Coordinates of C-alpha atoms and ligand atoms in Angstrom, one line a residue:
X1 CA 2.4 33.6 -16.4
X2 CA 5.1 31.6 -15.4
X3 CA 5.8 31.3 -11.1
X4 CA 9.4 29.3 -10.1
X5 CA 7.6 26.3 -7.9
X6 CA 7.7 28.6 -4.7
X7 CA 6.2 30.7 -6.1
X8 CA 3.3 28.9 -6.8
X9 CA 3.2 27.5 -3.5
X10 CA 2.9 30.8 -1.7
X11 CA 0.3 32.3 -5.0
X12 CA -1.8 28.8 -3.6
X13 CA -1.7 29.7 0.4
X14 CA -2.5 33.0 -0.5
X15 CA -5.8 32.3 -2.3
X16 CA -6.4 30.0 1.4
X17 CA -5.5 33.0 3.7
X18 CA -8.0 34.8 1.3
X19 CA -10.5 32.7 3.2
X20 CA -9.4 32.1 6.9
X21 CA -9.4 36.1 9.4
X22 CA -5.6 35.9 10.6
X23 CA -4.0 38.2 11.0
X24 CA -1.9 39.7 7.5
X25 CA 1.4 39.4 9.9
X26 CA 0.8 35.6 11.3
X27 CA 0.0 34.6 7.7
X28 CA 3.8 36.0 6.8
X29 CA 4.8 34.1 8.8
X30 CA 3.6 30.9 9.3
X31 CA 4.4 31.5 4.6
X32 CA 8.5 32.1 5.0
X33 CA 11.5 29.8 5.0
X34 CA 13.2 30.1 8.4
X35 CA 15.9 29.1 7.7
X36 CA 17.8 27.7 4.3
X37 CA 20.9 26.1 4.6
X38 CA 22.7 26.4 0.8
X39 CA 26.1 24.7 1.0
X40 CA 28.9 23.6 -2.0
X41 CA 31.6 20.7 0.1
X42 CA 33.7 19.0 -3.0
X43 CA 34.0 14.9 -3.1
X44 CA 36.4 13.1 -5.2
X45 CA 35.6 10.4 -7.9
X46 CA 36.6 7.4 -8.3
X47 CA 38.2 8.3 -11.2
X48 CA 39.8 10.5 -9.3
X49 CA 38.7 13.7 -9.7
X50 CA 37.3 16.5 -7.0
X51 CA 33.7 17.3 -7.7
X52 CA 32.4 20.8 -5.3
X53 CA 28.4 19.8 -4.3
X54 CA 25.6 21.9 -4.7
X55 CA 23.5 21.1 -1.8
X56 CA 20.7 22.0 0.8
X57 CA 18.4 21.3 3.8
X58 CA 15.3 24.2 4.1
X59 CA 14.0 24.3 7.6
X60 CA 10.4 26.5 6.7
X61 CA 8.9 26.6 10.9
X62 CA 9.7 25.8 13.5
X63 CA 5.9 26.4 14.8
X64 CA 6.1 22.4 15.8
X65 CA 10.0 20.7 16.3
X66 CA 11.6 19.0 15.3
X67 CA 11.9 20.4 11.3
X68 CA 10.8 16.8 8.7
X69 CA 10.5 16.8 5.2
X70 CA 13.4 13.9 2.8
X71 CA 16.0 14.4 1.0
X72 CA 16.0 14.8 -3.0
X73 CA 19.5 13.3 -5.4
X74 CA 18.1 15.0 -8.4
X75 CA 20.0 17.1 -11.5
X76 CA 17.2 19.4 -11.1
X77 CA 17.6 20.6 -7.4
X78 CA 17.7 23.7 -6.4
X79 CA 17.1 26.7 -3.7
X80 CA 13.6 27.5 -5.2
X81 CA 12.5 24.0 -5.2
X82 CA 13.5 23.0 -1.7
X83 CA 12.1 26.0 -0.7
X84 CA 8.3 25.4 -2.0
X85 CA 9.3 21.1 -0.8
X86 CA 9.8 22.6 2.7
X87 CA 6.4 24.4 2.7
X88 CA 4.3 21.9 1.8
X89 CA 5.6 19.6 5.0
X90 CA 4.5 22.1 7.0
X91 CA 1.4 22.2 5.7
X92 CA 1.1 18.4 4.7
X93 CA 1.8 17.8 8.7
X94 CA -0.8 19.9 10.0
X95 CA -3.0 18.0 7.7
X96 CA -1.7 15.2 9.6
X97 CA -1.9 16.0 12.7
X98 CA 1.9 14.7 12.1
X99 CA 4.1 17.4 15.0
X100 CA 6.5 18.6 12.8
X101 CA 7.6 21.2 11.1
X102 CA 8.7 21.3 7.4
X103 CA 11.8 20.4 6.4
X104 CA 13.5 19.3 3.5
X105 CA 17.1 19.1 1.3
X106 CA 18.2 18.4 -1.7
X107 CA 22.0 17.7 -3.4
X108 CA 22.4 18.4 -7.6
X109 CA 23.4 14.8 -8.4
X110 CA 22.2 12.7 -11.3
X111 CA 22.3 9.4 -8.5
X112 CA 22.6 7.1 -11.9
X113 CA 25.2 9.2 -12.7
X114 CA 27.6 8.0 -9.0
X115 CA 28.6 4.8 -8.5
X116 CA 27.3 2.9 -5.6
X117 CA 30.8 3.6 -3.8
X118 CA 30.4 7.8 -4.6
X119 CA 26.7 8.3 -3.5
X120 CA 27.8 7.1 0.3
X121 CA 31.0 9.3 -0.1
X122 CA 28.1 12.6 -0.9
X123 CA 25.6 11.1 1.2
X124 CA 28.1 10.7 4.3
X125 CA 29.2 14.2 3.5
X126 CA 26.7 16.2 3.7
X127 CA 25.3 14.8 7.2
X128 CA 28.2 16.2 8.5
X129 CA 27.7 19.1 7.1
X130 CA 24.1 18.9 8.4
X131 CA 25.5 17.7 11.8
X132 CA 28.4 21.3 12.3
X133 CA 25.6 23.7 11.6
X134 CA 23.3 21.4 13.6
X135 CA 20.4 20.6 11.0
X136 CA 19.7 17.7 12.1
X137 CA 18.8 15.3 14.8
X138 CA 15.6 13.6 16.3
X139 CA 14.8 17.1 18.5
X140 CA 16.0 19.5 15.4
X141 CA 15.6 18.0 12.0
X142 CA 15.0 14.9 10.3
X143 CA 16.0 14.4 7.2
X144 CA 13.7 10.4 5.2
X145 CA 14.1 9.6 1.8
X146 CA 12.7 11.9 -1.6
X147 CA 13.6 11.4 -5.6
X148 CA 16.6 9.3 -5.9
X149 CA 17.4 8.8 -2.0
X150 CA 15.8 5.6 0.1
X151 CA 16.9 2.8 2.8
X152 CA 19.9 3.1 2.2
X153 CA 20.7 7.0 2.1
X154 CA 19.3 6.1 5.2
X155 CA 21.3 3.8 7.0
X156 CA 24.2 6.6 5.5
X157 CA 22.5 9.0 7.4
X158 CA 21.8 7.7 10.1
X159 CA 25.5 6.0 11.1
X160 CA 27.4 8.7 9.8
X161 CA 25.4 11.2 12.5
X162 CA 25.8 8.2 15.3
X163 CA 29.0 8.6 14.5
X164 CA 29.3 12.2 15.1
X165 CA 27.4 12.3 18.2
X166 CA 28.3 9.8 20.2
X167 CA 26.4 8.1 23.1
X168 CA 23.2 9.8 22.0
X169 CA 20.8 7.7 23.3
X170 CA 17.3 8.8 20.3
X171 CA 19.9 9.4 17.6
X172 CA 18.3 6.7 15.2
X173 CA 15.6 9.1 15.5
X174 CA 18.0 11.4 13.4
X175 CA 16.3 9.9 10.4
X176 CA 13.1 8.0 9.2
X177 CA 12.4 5.3 6.6
X178 CA 15.6 3.8 7.4
X179 CA 16.0 -0.1 7.5
X180 CA 14.7 -2.1 10.0
X181 CA 17.3 -3.7 11.7
X182 CA 18.4 0.2 11.6
X183 CA 15.9 1.3 13.6
X184 CA 13.6 1.2 10.6
X185 CA 9.5 0.4 11.5
X186 CA 7.2 -2.0 9.3
X187 CA 5.4 -0.5 6.5
X188 CA 7.1 2.5 5.7
X189 CA 8.2 1.8 2.4
X190 CA 4.9 1.2 0.7
X191 CA 3.4 4.3 3.2
X192 CA 3.0 7.1 0.1
X193 CA 1.3 5.0 -2.4
X194 CA -0.1 3.4 0.6
X195 CA -1.6 6.6 1.3
X196 CA -2.5 7.7 -1.8
X197 CA -4.7 5.0 -2.2
X198 CA -6.5 5.0 1.4
X199 CA -7.6 9.5 -0.4
X200 CA -8.6 8.5 -3.0
X201 CA -10.6 5.4 -2.0
X202 CA -12.4 7.4 0.8
X203 CA -13.3 10.5 -2.0
X204 CA -14.7 7.9 -3.9
X205 CA -16.5 5.9 -1.2
X206 CA -18.4 9.4 -0.5
X207 CA -21.9 8.6 -3.0
X208 CA -22.3 12.8 -3.6
X209 CA -18.9 13.4 -4.6
X210 CA -19.0 11.0 -6.8
X211 CA -23.0 11.6 -8.2
X212 CA -20.9 15.3 -9.3
X213 CA -17.9 13.6 -10.9
X214 CA -20.2 11.9 -12.9
X215 CA -18.9 8.8 -11.4
X216 CA -20.0 5.8 -9.8
X217 CA -19.2 4.7 -5.9
X218 CA -16.2 2.7 -4.9
X219 CA -12.9 1.9 -6.8
X220 CA -13.6 -1.7 -8.1
X221 CA -13.4 -1.2 -11.3
X222 CA -11.9 3.0 -11.6
X223 CA -9.2 3.2 -14.7
X224 CA -6.0 4.7 -13.3
X225 CA -3.1 5.4 -15.1
X226 CA 0.0 6.2 -12.9
X227 CA 3.1 8.1 -13.6
X228 CA 6.5 7.1 -12.3
X229 CA 7.3 3.3 -11.6
X230 CA 9.2 5.1 -8.6
X231 CA 8.7 3.8 -4.6
X232 CA 5.7 5.4 -5.2
X233 CA 4.1 4.4 -8.3
X234 CA 4.7 1.1 -7.8
X235 CA 2.8 0.7 -3.9
X236 CA -0.6 3.2 -5.8
X237 CA -0.1 0.9 -9.0
X238 CA 0.1 -1.7 -6.4
X239 CA -2.9 -1.7 -4.0
X240 CA -4.9 0.3 -6.9
X241 CA -4.9 -3.5 -9.2
X242 CA -5.1 -5.4 -5.2
X243 CA -8.4 -3.6 -4.7
X244 CA -10.1 -3.8 -7.8
X245 CA -9.0 -1.0 -10.0
X246 CA -7.3 -1.5 -13.5
X247 CA -4.1 0.6 -14.1
X248 CA -4.7 0.8 -18.2
X249 CA -1.0 2.7 -18.4
X250 CA 2.3 3.4 -16.1
X251 CA 4.3 6.2 -18.0
X252 CA 7.9 7.0 -17.2
X253 CA 10.4 8.9 -18.2
X254 CA 11.6 6.1 -20.6
X255 CA 8.4 6.1 -22.1
X256 CA 4.7 4.7 -21.4
X257 CA 3.1 1.3 -21.8
X258 CA -0.6 0.9 -21.9
X259 CA -3.2 -1.9 -21.8
X260 CA -6.7 -1.6 -21.3
X261 CA -6.9 -4.6 -19.6
X262 CA -4.4 -3.7 -16.0
X263 CA -1.4 -3.5 -16.2
X264 CA 0.7 -5.6 -13.4
X265 CA 3.3 -2.7 -11.6
X266 CA 4.9 -5.8 -10.1
X267 CA 5.4 -7.7 -13.8
X268 CA 6.8 -4.1 -15.5
X269 CA 9.1 -3.7 -12.4
X270 CA 10.5 -7.0 -13.0
X271 CA 10.9 -6.0 -17.1
X272 CA 12.3 -3.2 -16.6
X273 CA 15.2 -4.6 -14.2
X274 CA 16.3 -6.8 -16.6
X275 CA 15.6 -4.7 -19.8
X276 CA 16.0 -1.1 -18.5
X277 CA 12.4 -0.5 -20.6
X278 CA 9.0 0.4 -19.7
X279 CA 9.0 -0.4 -24.0
X280 CA 7.2 -3.2 -25.6
X281 CA 5.6 -5.6 -22.0
X282 CA 3.8 -7.9 -23.6
X283 CA 1.0 -7.5 -24.4
X284 CA 0.7 -3.4 -24.0
X285 CA 0.9 -0.6 -26.7
X286 CA 4.4 1.3 -26.4
X287 CA 3.7 4.8 -25.7
X288 CA 7.0 7.1 -27.3
X289 CA 6.0 10.3 -25.8
X290 CA 5.4 9.2 -21.9
X291 CA 3.7 12.6 -20.5
X292 CA 1.5 11.7 -23.9
X293 CA 0.0 8.9 -21.6
X294 CA -1.1 11.7 -18.8
X295 CA -3.9 12.9 -22.0
X296 CA -5.2 8.8 -22.2
X297 CA -8.6 8.1 -21.2
X298 CA -9.2 7.2 -17.7
X299 CA -11.3 8.2 -14.8
X300 CA -8.2 8.1 -12.4
X301 CA -4.8 10.5 -12.4
X302 CA -2.2 9.2 -10.1
X303 CA 0.7 11.1 -11.3
X304 CA 3.2 10.0 -8.6
X305 CA 7.0 11.4 -10.7
X306 CA 7.9 15.2 -10.1
X307 CA 7.2 19.2 -9.8
X308 CA 4.9 21.4 -12.4
X309 CA 4.1 18.4 -14.7
X310 CA 0.8 19.1 -15.9
X311 CA 0.9 23.0 -17.0
X312 CA -1.6 25.8 -18.2
X313 CA -0.6 23.4 -21.8
X314 CA -1.3 20.2 -21.3
X315 CA -4.1 19.9 -18.7
X316 CA -6.4 20.8 -21.4
X317 CA -6.7 17.9 -22.4
X318 CA -6.7 16.0 -19.8
X319 CA -9.6 13.1 -19.6
X320 CA -9.0 11.7 -16.1
X321 CA -12.0 12.6 -13.8
X322 CA -10.0 12.7 -11.0
X323 CA -6.2 13.6 -9.8
X324 CA -4.8 12.1 -7.6
X325 CA -1.4 14.2 -6.5
X326 CA 1.4 11.7 -5.3
X327 CA 3.9 13.7 -6.3
X328 CA 4.7 16.7 -4.7
X329 CA 3.6 19.4 -7.1
X330 CA 3.0 17.5 -10.2
X331 CA 0.3 20.6 -11.2
X332 CA 0.7 24.7 -11.8
X333 CA -1.3 27.4 -10.5
X334 CA -2.9 27.2 -14.4
X335 CA -3.5 23.2 -14.7
X336 CA -5.3 23.4 -11.7
X337 CA -7.3 26.6 -12.7
X338 CA -8.8 24.7 -15.4
X339 CA -8.9 21.1 -14.2
X340 CA -11.6 23.5 -11.4
X341 CA -13.4 24.9 -14.6
X342 CA -14.0 21.1 -16.6
X343 CA -14.9 19.7 -13.1
X344 CA -12.3 18.1 -12.6
X345 CA -11.7 16.8 -9.2
X346 CA -8.1 17.4 -7.2
X347 CA -7.2 15.2 -4.4
X348 CA -4.0 17.8 -3.5
X349 CA -0.3 16.2 -2.8
X350 CA -0.2 18.0 1.2
X351 CA -2.0 16.0 1.9
X352 CA -2.3 13.2 -0.1
X353 CA 0.9 11.6 0.3
X354 CA 0.7 12.3 3.7
X355 CA 1.3 8.7 4.3
X356 CA 5.2 8.9 3.8
X357 CA 5.6 11.0 6.7
X358 CA 3.1 9.7 9.3
X359 CA 4.7 6.8 9.0
X360 CA 8.0 8.6 9.1
X361 CA 6.1 9.6 12.7
X362 CA 5.1 6.3 13.9
X363 CA 8.8 5.4 13.1
X364 CA 10.2 8.3 14.9
X365 CA 8.1 7.9 18.1
X366 CA 9.7 4.4 17.8
X367 CA 13.0 5.7 17.7
X368 CA 12.2 7.6 20.7
X369 CA 10.8 4.4 23.0
X370 CA 13.8 1.8 22.2
X371 CA 10.2 -0.8 21.8
X372 CA 8.7 -2.0 18.3
X373 CA 5.3 -1.5 18.3
X374 CA 3.0 -4.6 19.6
X375 CA 5.6 -5.7 21.5
X376 CA 4.8 -5.3 24.8
X377 CA 0.3 -5.5 24.0
X378 CA 0.0 -8.9 21.2
X379 CA 0.4 -11.7 23.0
X380 CA -2.0 -10.5 25.7
X381 CA -4.1 -9.9 23.4
X382 CA -3.9 -13.0 21.8
X383 CA -4.8 -14.3 25.1
X384 CA -7.5 -12.3 25.9
X385 CA -9.0 -12.5 22.2
X386 CA -9.1 -16.1 22.5
X387 CA -10.6 -16.4 26.0
X388 CA -13.5 -14.5 24.5
X389 CA -14.3 -16.5 22.0
X390 CA -13.7 -19.7 23.5
X391 CA -16.3 -18.0 25.8
X392 CA -18.8 -16.6 22.6
X393 CA -18.5 -20.2 21.4
X394 CA -19.3 -22.1 24.7
X395 CA -22.4 -19.3 25.8
X396 CA -24.1 -20.1 22.1
X397 CA -23.1 -23.6 21.4
X398 CA -21.9 -22.1 18.2
X399 CA -17.9 -23.2 16.8
X400 CA -16.2 -20.3 14.6
X401 CA -15.0 -20.6 11.7
X402 CA -11.1 -21.3 11.1
X403 CA -10.9 -18.7 8.6
X404 CA -12.3 -16.6 11.4
X405 CA -10.8 -18.0 14.8
X406 CA -7.4 -17.0 13.0
X407 CA -8.8 -13.5 12.4
X408 CA -10.4 -12.8 15.2
X409 CA -7.1 -14.4 17.9
X410 CA -4.8 -12.3 15.9
X411 CA -3.0 -10.0 18.1
X412 CA -1.3 -6.5 16.4
X413 CA 2.0 -7.2 15.1
X414 CA 3.9 -3.8 14.0
X415 CA 2.8 -3.5 9.8
X416 CA -1.3 -4.2 11.3
X417 CA -0.5 -1.7 14.2
X418 CA 0.7 1.2 11.2
X419 CA -1.4 0.5 8.3
X420 CA -4.7 1.3 10.5
X421 CA -2.9 4.5 11.9
X422 CA -2.1 5.1 8.3
X423 CA -5.3 4.2 7.9
X424 CA -7.6 6.5 10.6
X425 CA -4.9 9.6 9.4
X426 CA -5.9 8.9 5.7
X427 CA -9.6 9.1 6.2
X428 CA -10.1 11.9 8.8
X429 CA -7.7 13.8 6.7
X430 CA -10.2 13.6 4.0
X431 CA -13.6 14.1 5.3
X432 CA -12.1 17.3 7.5
X433 CA -10.9 18.8 3.9
X434 CA -13.6 17.4 2.9
X435 CA -16.3 19.4 5.0
X436 CA -14.7 22.9 5.2
X437 CA -14.8 22.6 1.5
X438 CA -19.3 22.0 2.5
X439 CA -18.9 24.4 5.3
X440 CA -17.3 26.7 2.5
X441 CA -18.8 26.9 -0.6
X442 CA -17.3 30.1 -1.9
X443 CA -13.6 27.8 -1.6
X444 CA -12.8 27.1 -5.3
X445 CA -11.1 23.6 -5.7
X446 CA -9.7 21.0 -2.4
X447 CA -6.2 22.2 -2.7
X448 CA -7.8 25.7 -1.3
X449 CA -10.3 23.9 1.2
X450 CA -6.4 21.3 2.6
X451 CA -4.4 25.3 2.6
X452 CA -7.3 26.1 5.0
X453 CA -7.6 23.5 7.2
X454 CA -3.7 23.5 7.2
X455 CA -3.2 27.7 7.5
X456 CA -6.1 26.8 10.2
X457 CA -3.7 24.6 12.0
X458 CA -0.5 26.3 12.7
X459 CA -1.9 29.7 13.1
X460 CA -3.7 27.9 16.2
X461 CA 0.1 26.8 16.5
X462 CA 1.4 30.0 17.0
X463 CA -1.2 31.5 18.7
X464 CA -0.9 28.9 21.2
X465 CA 2.7 29.6 21.4
X466 CA 1.8 33.1 22.8
X467 CA 4.3 34.5 19.7
X468 CA 1.0 36.1 18.4
X469 CA -2.4 37.2 19.8
Ligands
LIG501 N1 9.5 12.8 1.5 C1 8.9 12.7 1.5 C2 7.6 13.7 1.4 O1 8.0 14.8 0.3 C3 8.1 12.2 3.2 C4 9.0 13.3 4.0 C5 9.0 12.6 5.5 O2 9.2 11.2 5.8 O3 9.9 13.0 6.6 O4 6.4 14.0 1.9

């Protein structure tokens, strides 16, 4: 039996709803997509041709506002996919206590086939359509980057929005993932990859879970395969490597490369930029059929590209003991069942990749407060730390080493606060989900435990609104 992406999300939701005690009507409301905006608009391309662009914005839930979620540019975009992704955003935000409802946007284009000028025209026109229908705004719906989009597109969105809404004092908060110069926050770019790393590290530090998987605790020495060398995959590979894991393979759509001694993601990224492919990268073995790379021997598999890449067909061949879903929806429900049967731990997308939206929340708060993180307290903290250290040195008669002095006296910069907020968020969410799973041993997998966590939070906030008993 095959399901559409939205049906898969509904199926996972129903599986988890079974472990909760909420009213059926309330569960149906939580599951439903509240607003679906499907649009078509014309754009004149560089060669003079007029193309009709198909695009969407879905607001899955307004139990908290604004709605939040990225915009993807991909030829595969369709309404079902955007609905599924918007739903995942609701659950994701709930789990990590980010006070937003879920949303998602998509434009059905292949960004590689358009010039920068065409992409700018498409993005600006899309934003104008959202403004016309009141589907964007710092208190309504706040887009962000997703597959195929990044800082550049977010800069076009905020610029278009502000030009249509002059004088809106909090207007910069209409979109996140912006360049720093346009109101972005330090640390947003690497946030999803770093959040994935924090989440997987937390699980790897749980001795009981690792014992069950037959793995040693800790990240060090673990063999990792990453699918995707986009923003998320690149940063996942970087943080795993920097913390002592060995990234043995990296897969992209044109093929994959394997090296048992490890691959440096930055060198591979530069190589691909220069040659247009990951293949024939120095010292590595080519894997021509990219998806074969997922089946190589490793401890941790990180799909960081698109949905439905692991299904009932390839799941039985996968050798990883841990699958960390950096992408949204990379596993089908059949794959989930196969992994639960094999005792493979799947760390689910809807919280594992929440680092992006968590730091988007920090960016939005920065935009509303109109001040950079750390601006008020950095110097004060440094002066205070200096005084405390001096006092300790005087009382003990001992001197701190220059390295320790630097560390202790340092007052927080924006990046320090953002990274620490993200680390705290990912650790707490991992522990909360694991606790639910341990307290309900009949829950079959971590995804279901994560859904139970999300459903409880969204349902509670609905009942607090007084709409449901
Ligand atoms: N597109 C990212 C996601 O799927 C980030 C969303 C956001 O920052 O709003 O979680």
